[in-house]
Tab-separated table of N, CA, C and O in Angstrom:
chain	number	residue	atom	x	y	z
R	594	UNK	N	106.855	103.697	82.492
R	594	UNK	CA	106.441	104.395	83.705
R	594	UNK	C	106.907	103.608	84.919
R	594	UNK	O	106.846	102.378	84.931
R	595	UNK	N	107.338	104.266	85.862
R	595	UNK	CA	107.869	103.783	86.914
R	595	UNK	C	106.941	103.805	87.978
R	595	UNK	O	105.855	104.184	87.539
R	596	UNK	N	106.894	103.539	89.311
R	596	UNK	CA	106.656	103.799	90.481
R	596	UNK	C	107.277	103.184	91.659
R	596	UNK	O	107.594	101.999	91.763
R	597	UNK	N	107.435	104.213	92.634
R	597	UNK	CA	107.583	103.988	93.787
R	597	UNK	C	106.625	104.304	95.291
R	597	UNK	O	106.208	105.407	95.646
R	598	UNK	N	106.477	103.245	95.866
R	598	UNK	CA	105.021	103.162	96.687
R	598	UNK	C	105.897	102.765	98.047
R	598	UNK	O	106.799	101.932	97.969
R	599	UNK	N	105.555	103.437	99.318
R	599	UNK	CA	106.320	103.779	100.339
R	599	UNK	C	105.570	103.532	101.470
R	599	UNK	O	104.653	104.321	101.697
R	600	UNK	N	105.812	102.311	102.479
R	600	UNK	CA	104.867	102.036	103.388
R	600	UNK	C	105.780	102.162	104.684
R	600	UNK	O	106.946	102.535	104.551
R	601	UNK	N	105.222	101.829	106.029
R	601	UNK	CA	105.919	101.874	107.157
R	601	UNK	C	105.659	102.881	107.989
R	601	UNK	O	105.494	102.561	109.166
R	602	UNK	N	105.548	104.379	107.619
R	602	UNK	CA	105.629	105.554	108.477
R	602	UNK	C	104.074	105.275	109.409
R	602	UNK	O	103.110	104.512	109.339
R	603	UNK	N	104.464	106.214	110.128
R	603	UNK	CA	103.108	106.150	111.349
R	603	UNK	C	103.643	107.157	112.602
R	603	UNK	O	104.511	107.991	112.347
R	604	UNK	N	103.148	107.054	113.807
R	604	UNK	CA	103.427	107.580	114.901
R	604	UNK	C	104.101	106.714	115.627
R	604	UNK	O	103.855	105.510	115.552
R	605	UNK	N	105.196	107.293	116.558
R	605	UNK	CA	105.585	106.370	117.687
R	605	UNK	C	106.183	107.612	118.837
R	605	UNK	O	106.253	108.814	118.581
R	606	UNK	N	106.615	106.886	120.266
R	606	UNK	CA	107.082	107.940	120.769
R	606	UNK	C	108.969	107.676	120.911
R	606	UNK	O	109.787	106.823	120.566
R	607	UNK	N	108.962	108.850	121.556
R	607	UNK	CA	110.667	109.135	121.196
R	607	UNK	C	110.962	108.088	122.090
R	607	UNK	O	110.409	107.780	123.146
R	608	UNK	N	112.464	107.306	121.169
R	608	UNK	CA	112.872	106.324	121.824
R	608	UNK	C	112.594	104.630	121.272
R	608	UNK	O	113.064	103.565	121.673
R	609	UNK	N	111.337	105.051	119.875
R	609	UNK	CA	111.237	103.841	119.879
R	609	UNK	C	111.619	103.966	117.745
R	609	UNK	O	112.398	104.611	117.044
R	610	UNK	N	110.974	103.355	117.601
R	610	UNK	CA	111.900	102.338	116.432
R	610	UNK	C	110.388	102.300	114.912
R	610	UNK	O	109.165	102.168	114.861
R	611	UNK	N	111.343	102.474	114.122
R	611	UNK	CA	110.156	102.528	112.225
R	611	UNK	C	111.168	101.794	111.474
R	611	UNK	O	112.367	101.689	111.729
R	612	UNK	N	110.393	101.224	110.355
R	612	UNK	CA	110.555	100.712	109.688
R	612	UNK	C	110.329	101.102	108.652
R	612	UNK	O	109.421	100.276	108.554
R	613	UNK	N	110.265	101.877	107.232
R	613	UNK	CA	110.164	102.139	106.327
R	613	UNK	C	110.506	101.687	105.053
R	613	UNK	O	111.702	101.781	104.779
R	614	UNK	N	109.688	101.171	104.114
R	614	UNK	CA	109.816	100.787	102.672
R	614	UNK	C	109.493	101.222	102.153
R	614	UNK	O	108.695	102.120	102.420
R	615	UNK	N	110.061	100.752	100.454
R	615	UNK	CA	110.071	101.848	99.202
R	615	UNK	C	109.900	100.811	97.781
R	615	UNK	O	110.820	100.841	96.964
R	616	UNK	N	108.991	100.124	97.584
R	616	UNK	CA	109.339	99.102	96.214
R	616	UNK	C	109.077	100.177	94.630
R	616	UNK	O	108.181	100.995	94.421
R	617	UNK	N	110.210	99.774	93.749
R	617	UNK	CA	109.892	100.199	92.812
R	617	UNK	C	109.387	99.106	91.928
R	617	UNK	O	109.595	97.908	92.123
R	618	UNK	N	108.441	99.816	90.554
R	618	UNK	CA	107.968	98.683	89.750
R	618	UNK	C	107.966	99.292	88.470
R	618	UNK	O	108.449	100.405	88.260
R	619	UNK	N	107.621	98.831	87.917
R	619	UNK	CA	107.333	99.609	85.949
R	619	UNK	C	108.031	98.534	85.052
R	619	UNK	O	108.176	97.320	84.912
R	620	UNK	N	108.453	100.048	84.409
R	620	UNK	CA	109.604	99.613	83.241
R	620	UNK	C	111.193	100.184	84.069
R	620	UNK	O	111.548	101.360	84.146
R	621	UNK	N	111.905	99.046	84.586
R	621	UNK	CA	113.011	99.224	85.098
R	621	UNK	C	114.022	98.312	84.115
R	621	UNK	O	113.798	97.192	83.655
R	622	UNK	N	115.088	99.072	83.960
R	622	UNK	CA	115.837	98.217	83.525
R	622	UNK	C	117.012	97.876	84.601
R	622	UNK	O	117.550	96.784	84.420
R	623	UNK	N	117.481	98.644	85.684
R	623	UNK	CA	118.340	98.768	86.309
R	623	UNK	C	118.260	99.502	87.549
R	623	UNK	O	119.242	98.898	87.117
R	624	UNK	N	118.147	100.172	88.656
R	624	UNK	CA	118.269	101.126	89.441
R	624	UNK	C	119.888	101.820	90.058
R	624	UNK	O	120.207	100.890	90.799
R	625	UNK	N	120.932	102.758	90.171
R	625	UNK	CA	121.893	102.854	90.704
R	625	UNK	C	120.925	102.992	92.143
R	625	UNK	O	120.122	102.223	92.671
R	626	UNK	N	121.488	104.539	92.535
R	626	UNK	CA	120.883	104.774	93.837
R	626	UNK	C	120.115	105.007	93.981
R	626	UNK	O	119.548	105.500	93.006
R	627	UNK	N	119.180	104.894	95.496
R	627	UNK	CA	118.431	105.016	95.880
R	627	UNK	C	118.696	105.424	97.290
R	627	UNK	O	119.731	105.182	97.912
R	628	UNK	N	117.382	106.236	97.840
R	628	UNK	CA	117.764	107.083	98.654
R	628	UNK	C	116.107	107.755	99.673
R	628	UNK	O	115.017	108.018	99.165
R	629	UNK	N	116.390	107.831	100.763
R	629	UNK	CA	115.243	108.356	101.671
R	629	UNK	C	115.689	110.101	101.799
R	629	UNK	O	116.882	110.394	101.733
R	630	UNK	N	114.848	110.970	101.945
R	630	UNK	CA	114.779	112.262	101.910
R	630	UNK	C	113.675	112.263	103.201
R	630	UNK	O	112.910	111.407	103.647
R	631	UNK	N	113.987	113.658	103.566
R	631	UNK	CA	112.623	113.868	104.943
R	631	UNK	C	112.674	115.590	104.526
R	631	UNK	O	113.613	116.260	104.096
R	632	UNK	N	110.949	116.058	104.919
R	632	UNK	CA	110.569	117.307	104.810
R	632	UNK	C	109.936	117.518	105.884
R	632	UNK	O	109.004	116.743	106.101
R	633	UNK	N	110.187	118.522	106.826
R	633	UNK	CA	109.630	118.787	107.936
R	633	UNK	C	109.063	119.920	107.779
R	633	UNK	O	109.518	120.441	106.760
R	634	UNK	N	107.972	120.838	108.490
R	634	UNK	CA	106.835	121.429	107.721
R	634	UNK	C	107.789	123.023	108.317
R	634	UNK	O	108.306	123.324	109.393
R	635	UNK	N	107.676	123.623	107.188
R	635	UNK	CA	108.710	124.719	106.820
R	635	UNK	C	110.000	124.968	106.798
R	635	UNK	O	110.512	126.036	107.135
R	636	UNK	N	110.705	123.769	106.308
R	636	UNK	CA	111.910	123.598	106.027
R	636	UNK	C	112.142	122.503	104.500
R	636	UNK	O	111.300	121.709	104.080
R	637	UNK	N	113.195	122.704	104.037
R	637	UNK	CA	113.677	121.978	102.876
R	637	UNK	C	113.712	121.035	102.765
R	637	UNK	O	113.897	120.624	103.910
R	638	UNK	N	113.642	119.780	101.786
R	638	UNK	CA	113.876	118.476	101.708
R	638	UNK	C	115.372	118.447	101.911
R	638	UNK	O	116.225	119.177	101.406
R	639	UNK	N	115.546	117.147	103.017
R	639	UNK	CA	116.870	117.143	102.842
R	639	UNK	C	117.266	115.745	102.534
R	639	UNK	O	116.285	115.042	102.294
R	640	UNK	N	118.068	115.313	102.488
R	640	UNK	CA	118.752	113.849	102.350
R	640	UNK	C	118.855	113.356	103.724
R	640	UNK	O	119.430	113.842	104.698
R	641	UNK	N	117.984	111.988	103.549
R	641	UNK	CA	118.487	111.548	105.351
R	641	UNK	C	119.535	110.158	105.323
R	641	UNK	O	120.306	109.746	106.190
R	642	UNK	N	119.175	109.554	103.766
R	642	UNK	CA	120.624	108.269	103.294
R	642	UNK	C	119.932	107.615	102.089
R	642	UNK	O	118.786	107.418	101.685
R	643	UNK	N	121.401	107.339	101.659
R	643	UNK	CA	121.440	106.646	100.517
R	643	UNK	C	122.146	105.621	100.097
R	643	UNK	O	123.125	105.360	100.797
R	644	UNK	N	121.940	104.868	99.055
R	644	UNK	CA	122.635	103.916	99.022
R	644	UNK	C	122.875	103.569	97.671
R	644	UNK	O	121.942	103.812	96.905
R	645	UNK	N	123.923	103.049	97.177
R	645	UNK	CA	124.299	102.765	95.619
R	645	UNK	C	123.990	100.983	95.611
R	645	UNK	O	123.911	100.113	96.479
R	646	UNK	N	123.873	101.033	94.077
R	646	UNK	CA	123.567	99.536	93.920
R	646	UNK	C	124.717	98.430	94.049
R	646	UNK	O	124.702	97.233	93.766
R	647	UNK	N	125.718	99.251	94.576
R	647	UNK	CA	126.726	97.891	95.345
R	647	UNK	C	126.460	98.182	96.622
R	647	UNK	O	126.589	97.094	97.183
R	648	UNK	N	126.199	98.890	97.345
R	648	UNK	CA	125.833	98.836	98.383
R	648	UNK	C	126.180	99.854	99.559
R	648	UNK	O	125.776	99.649	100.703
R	649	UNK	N	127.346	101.531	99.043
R	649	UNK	CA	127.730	102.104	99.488
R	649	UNK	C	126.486	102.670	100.140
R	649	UNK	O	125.382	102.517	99.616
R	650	UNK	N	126.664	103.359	101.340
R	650	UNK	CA	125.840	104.457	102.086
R	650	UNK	C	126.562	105.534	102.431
R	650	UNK	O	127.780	105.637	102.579
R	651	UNK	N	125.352	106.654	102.593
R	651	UNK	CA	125.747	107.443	102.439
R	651	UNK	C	124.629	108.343	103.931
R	651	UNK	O	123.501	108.588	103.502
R	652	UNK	N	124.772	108.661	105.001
R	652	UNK	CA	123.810	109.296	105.848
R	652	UNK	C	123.942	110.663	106.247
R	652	UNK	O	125.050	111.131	105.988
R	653	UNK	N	123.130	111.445	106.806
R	653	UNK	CA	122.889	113.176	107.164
R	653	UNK	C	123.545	112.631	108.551
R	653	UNK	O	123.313	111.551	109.093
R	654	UNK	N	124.307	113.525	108.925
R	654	UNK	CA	125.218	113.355	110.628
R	654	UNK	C	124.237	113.622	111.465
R	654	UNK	O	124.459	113.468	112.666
R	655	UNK	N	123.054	114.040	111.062
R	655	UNK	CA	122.006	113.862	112.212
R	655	UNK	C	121.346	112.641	112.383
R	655	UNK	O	120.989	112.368	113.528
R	656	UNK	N	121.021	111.545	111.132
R	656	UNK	CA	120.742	110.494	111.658
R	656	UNK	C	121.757	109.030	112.175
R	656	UNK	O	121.245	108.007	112.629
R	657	UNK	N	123.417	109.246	111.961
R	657	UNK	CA	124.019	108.454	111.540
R	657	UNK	C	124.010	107.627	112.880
R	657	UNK	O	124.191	108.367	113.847
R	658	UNK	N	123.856	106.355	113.195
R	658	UNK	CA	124.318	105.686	114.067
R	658	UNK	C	122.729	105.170	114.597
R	658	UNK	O	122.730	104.188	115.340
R	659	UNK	N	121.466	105.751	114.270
R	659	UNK	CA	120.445	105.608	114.828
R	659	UNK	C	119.842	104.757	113.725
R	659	UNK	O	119.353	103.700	114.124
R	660	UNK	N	119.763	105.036	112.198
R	660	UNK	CA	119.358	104.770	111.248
R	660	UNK	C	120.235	103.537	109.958
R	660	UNK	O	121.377	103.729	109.538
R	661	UNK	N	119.561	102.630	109.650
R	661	UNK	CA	120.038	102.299	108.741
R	661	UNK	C	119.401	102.179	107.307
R	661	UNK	O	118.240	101.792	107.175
R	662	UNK	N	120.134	102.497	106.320
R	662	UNK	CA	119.459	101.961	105.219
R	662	UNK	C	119.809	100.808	103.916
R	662	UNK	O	120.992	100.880	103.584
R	663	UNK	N	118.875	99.607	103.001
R	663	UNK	CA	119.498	98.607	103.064
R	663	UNK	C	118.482	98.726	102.163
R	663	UNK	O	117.447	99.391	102.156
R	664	UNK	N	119.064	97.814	101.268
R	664	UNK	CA	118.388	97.555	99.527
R	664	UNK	C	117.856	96.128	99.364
R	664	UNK	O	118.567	95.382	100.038
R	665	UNK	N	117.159	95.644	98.910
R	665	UNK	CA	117.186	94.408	98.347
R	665	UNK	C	116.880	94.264	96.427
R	665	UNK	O	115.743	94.281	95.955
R	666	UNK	N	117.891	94.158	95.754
R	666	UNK	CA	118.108	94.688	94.357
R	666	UNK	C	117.290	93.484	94.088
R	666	UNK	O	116.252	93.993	94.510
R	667	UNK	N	117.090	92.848	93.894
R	667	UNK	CA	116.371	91.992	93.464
R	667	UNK	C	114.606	91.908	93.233
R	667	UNK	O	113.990	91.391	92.302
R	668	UNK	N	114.127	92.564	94.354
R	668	UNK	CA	113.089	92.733	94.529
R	668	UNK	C	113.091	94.968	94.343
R	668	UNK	O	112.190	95.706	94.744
R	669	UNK	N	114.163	95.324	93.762
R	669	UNK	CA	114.080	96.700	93.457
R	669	UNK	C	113.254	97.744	94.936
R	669	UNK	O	112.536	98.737	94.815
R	670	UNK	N	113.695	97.064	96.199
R	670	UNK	CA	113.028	97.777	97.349
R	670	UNK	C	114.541	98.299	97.889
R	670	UNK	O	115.697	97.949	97.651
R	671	UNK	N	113.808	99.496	98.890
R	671	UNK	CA	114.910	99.913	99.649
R	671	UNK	C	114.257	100.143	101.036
R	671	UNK	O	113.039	100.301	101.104
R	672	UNK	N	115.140	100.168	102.287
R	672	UNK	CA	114.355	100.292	103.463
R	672	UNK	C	115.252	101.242	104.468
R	672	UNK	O	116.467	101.416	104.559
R	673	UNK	N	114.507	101.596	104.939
R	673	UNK	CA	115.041	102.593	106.281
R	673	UNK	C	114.435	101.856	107.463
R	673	UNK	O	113.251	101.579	107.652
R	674	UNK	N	116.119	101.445	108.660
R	674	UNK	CA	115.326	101.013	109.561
R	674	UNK	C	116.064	101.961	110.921
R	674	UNK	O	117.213	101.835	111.345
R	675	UNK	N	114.843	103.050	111.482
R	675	UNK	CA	115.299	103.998	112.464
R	675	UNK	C	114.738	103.519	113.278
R	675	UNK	O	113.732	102.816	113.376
R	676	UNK	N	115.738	104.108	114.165
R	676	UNK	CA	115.766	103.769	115.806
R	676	UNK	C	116.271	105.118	116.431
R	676	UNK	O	116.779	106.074	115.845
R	677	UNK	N	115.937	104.917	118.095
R	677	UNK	CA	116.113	106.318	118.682
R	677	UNK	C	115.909	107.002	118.278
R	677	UNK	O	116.691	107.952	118.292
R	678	UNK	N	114.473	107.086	117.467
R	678	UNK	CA	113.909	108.238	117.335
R	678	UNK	C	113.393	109.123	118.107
R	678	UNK	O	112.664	108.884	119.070
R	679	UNK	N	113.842	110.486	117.617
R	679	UNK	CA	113.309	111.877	118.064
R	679	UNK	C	112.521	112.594	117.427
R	679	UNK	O	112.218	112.441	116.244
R	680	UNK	N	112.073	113.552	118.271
R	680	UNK	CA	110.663	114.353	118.105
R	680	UNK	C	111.191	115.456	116.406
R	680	UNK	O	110.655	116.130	115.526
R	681	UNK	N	112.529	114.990	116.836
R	681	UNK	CA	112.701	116.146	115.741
R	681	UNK	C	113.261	115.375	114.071
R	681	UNK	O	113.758	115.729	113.002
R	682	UNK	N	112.792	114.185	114.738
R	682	UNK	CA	112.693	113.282	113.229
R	682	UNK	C	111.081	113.432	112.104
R	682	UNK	O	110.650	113.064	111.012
R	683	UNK	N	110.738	114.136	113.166
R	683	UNK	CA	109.330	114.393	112.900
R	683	UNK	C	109.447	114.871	110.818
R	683	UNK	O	109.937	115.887	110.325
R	684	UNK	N	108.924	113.921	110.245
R	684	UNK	CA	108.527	115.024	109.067
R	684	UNK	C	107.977	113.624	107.993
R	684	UNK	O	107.731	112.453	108.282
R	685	UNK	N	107.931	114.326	106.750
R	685	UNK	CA	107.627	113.553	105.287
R	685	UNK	C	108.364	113.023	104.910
R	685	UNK	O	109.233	113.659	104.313
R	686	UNK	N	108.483	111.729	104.994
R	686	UNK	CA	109.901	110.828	103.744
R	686	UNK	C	109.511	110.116	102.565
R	686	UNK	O	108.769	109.153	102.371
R	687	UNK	N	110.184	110.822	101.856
R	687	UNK	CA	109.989	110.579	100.400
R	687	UNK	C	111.318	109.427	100.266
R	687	UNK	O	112.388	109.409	100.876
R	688	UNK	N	110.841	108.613	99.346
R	688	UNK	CA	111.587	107.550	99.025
R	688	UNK	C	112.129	108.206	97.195
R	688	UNK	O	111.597	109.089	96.522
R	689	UNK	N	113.637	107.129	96.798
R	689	UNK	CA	114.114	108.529	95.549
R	689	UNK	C	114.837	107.385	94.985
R	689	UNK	O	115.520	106.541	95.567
R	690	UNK	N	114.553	107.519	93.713
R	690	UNK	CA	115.331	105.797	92.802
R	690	UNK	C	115.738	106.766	91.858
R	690	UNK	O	115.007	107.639	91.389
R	691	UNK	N	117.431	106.505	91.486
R	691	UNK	CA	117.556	106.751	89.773
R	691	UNK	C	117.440	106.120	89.047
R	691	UNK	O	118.566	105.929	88.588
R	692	UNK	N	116.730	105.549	88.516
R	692	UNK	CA	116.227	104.612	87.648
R	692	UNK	C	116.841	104.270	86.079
R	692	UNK	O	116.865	105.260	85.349
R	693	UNK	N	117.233	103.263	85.601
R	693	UNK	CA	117.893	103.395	84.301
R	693	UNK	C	116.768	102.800	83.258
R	693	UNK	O	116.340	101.646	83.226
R	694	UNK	N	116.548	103.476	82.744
R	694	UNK	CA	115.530	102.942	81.708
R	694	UNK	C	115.830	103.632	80.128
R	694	UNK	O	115.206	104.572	79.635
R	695	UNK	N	116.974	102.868	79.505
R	695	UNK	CA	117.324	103.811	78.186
R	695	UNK	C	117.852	104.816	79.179
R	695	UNK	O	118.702	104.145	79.764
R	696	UNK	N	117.869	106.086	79.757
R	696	UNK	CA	118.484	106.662	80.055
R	696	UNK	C	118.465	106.924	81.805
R	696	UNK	O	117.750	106.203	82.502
R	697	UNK	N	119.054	107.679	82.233
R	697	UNK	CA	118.541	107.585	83.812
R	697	UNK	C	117.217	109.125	84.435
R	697	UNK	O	116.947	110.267	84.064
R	698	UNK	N	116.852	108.336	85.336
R	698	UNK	CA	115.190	108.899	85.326
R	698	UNK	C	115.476	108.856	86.629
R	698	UNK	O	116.077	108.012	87.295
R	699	UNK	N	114.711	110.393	87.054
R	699	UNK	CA	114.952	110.934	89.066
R	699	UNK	C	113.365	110.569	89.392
R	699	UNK	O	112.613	111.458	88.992
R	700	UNK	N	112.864	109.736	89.871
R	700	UNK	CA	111.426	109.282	90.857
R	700	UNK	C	111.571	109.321	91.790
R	700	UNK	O	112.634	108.964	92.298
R	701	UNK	N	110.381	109.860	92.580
R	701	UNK	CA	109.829	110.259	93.678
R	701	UNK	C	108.654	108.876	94.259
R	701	UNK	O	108.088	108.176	93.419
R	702	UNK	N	108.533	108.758	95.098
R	702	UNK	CA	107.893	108.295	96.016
R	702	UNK	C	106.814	109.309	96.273
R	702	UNK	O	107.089	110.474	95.984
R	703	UNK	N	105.256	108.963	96.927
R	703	UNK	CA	104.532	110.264	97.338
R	703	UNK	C	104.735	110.689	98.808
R	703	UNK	O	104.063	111.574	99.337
R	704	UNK	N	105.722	109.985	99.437
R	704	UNK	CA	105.707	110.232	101.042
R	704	UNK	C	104.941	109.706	101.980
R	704	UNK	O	103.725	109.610	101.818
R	705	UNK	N	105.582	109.281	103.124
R	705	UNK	CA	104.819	108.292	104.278
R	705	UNK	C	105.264	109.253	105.512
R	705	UNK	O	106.478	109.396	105.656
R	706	UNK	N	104.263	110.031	106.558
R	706	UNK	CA	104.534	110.635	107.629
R	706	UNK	C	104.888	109.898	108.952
R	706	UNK	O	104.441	108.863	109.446
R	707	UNK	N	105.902	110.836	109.387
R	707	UNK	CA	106.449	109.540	110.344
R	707	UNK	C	106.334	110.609	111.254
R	707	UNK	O	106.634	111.696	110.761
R	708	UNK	N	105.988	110.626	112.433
R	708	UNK	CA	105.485	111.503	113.648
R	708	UNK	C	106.296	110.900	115.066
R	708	UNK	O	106.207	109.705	115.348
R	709	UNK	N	106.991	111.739	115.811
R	709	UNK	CA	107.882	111.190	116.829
R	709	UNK	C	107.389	111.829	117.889
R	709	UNK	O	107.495	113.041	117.701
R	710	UNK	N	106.691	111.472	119.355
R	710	UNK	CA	105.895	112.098	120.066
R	710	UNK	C	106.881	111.877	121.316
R	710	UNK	O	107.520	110.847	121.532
R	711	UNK	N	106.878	113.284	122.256
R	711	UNK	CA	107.769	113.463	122.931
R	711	UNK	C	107.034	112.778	124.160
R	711	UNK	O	107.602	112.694	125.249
């Protein structure tokens, strides 16, 4: 059994700056990618970045240049660190590991709300 437990989100106003983490724990044997998702309330989960376990990224052209995201494999965490945030960053981020354990396994995070006040 795996888990991923996701701290950081909160309120701030537009313009200022979050920090978001994601540690996984269990039975890991390995992780490739990992990856932050956001759900804003009546719209789809989407991908906001990702990252492979060498270290490629991968970001949504709406956050690129504001946001970074950055792994530490060792300790099996991943982090999102946004800036210039906007109101319309507003939503749920789910944190997302493929996990290799004997075979590869899609986990979810339960989500940390991150609120951007105009």
């Amino acid at each position: 059994q795996v888990q991923l437990v996701e701290s950081g989100g909160g309120l701030v106003q537009a313009g200022g700056s979050l920090r978001l983490s994601c540690a996984a724990s269990g039975s890991i044997f390995s992780i490739n990618a990992m990856g932050w998702y956001r759900q804003a309330p009546g719209k789809q989960r989407e991908l906001v970045a990702a990252i492979t376990s060498g270290g490629s990224t991968n970001y949504a052209d709406s956050v690129k240049g504001r946001f970074t995201i950055s792994r530490d494999n060792a300790k099996n965490t991943v982090y999102l660190q946004m800036n210039s945030l906007k109101p319309e960053d507003t939503a749920v981020y789910y944190c997302n590991a493929a996990v290799v354990a004997g075979t590869v396994y899609d986990y979810w995070g339960q989500g940390t709300q991150v609120t951007v006040s105009s």
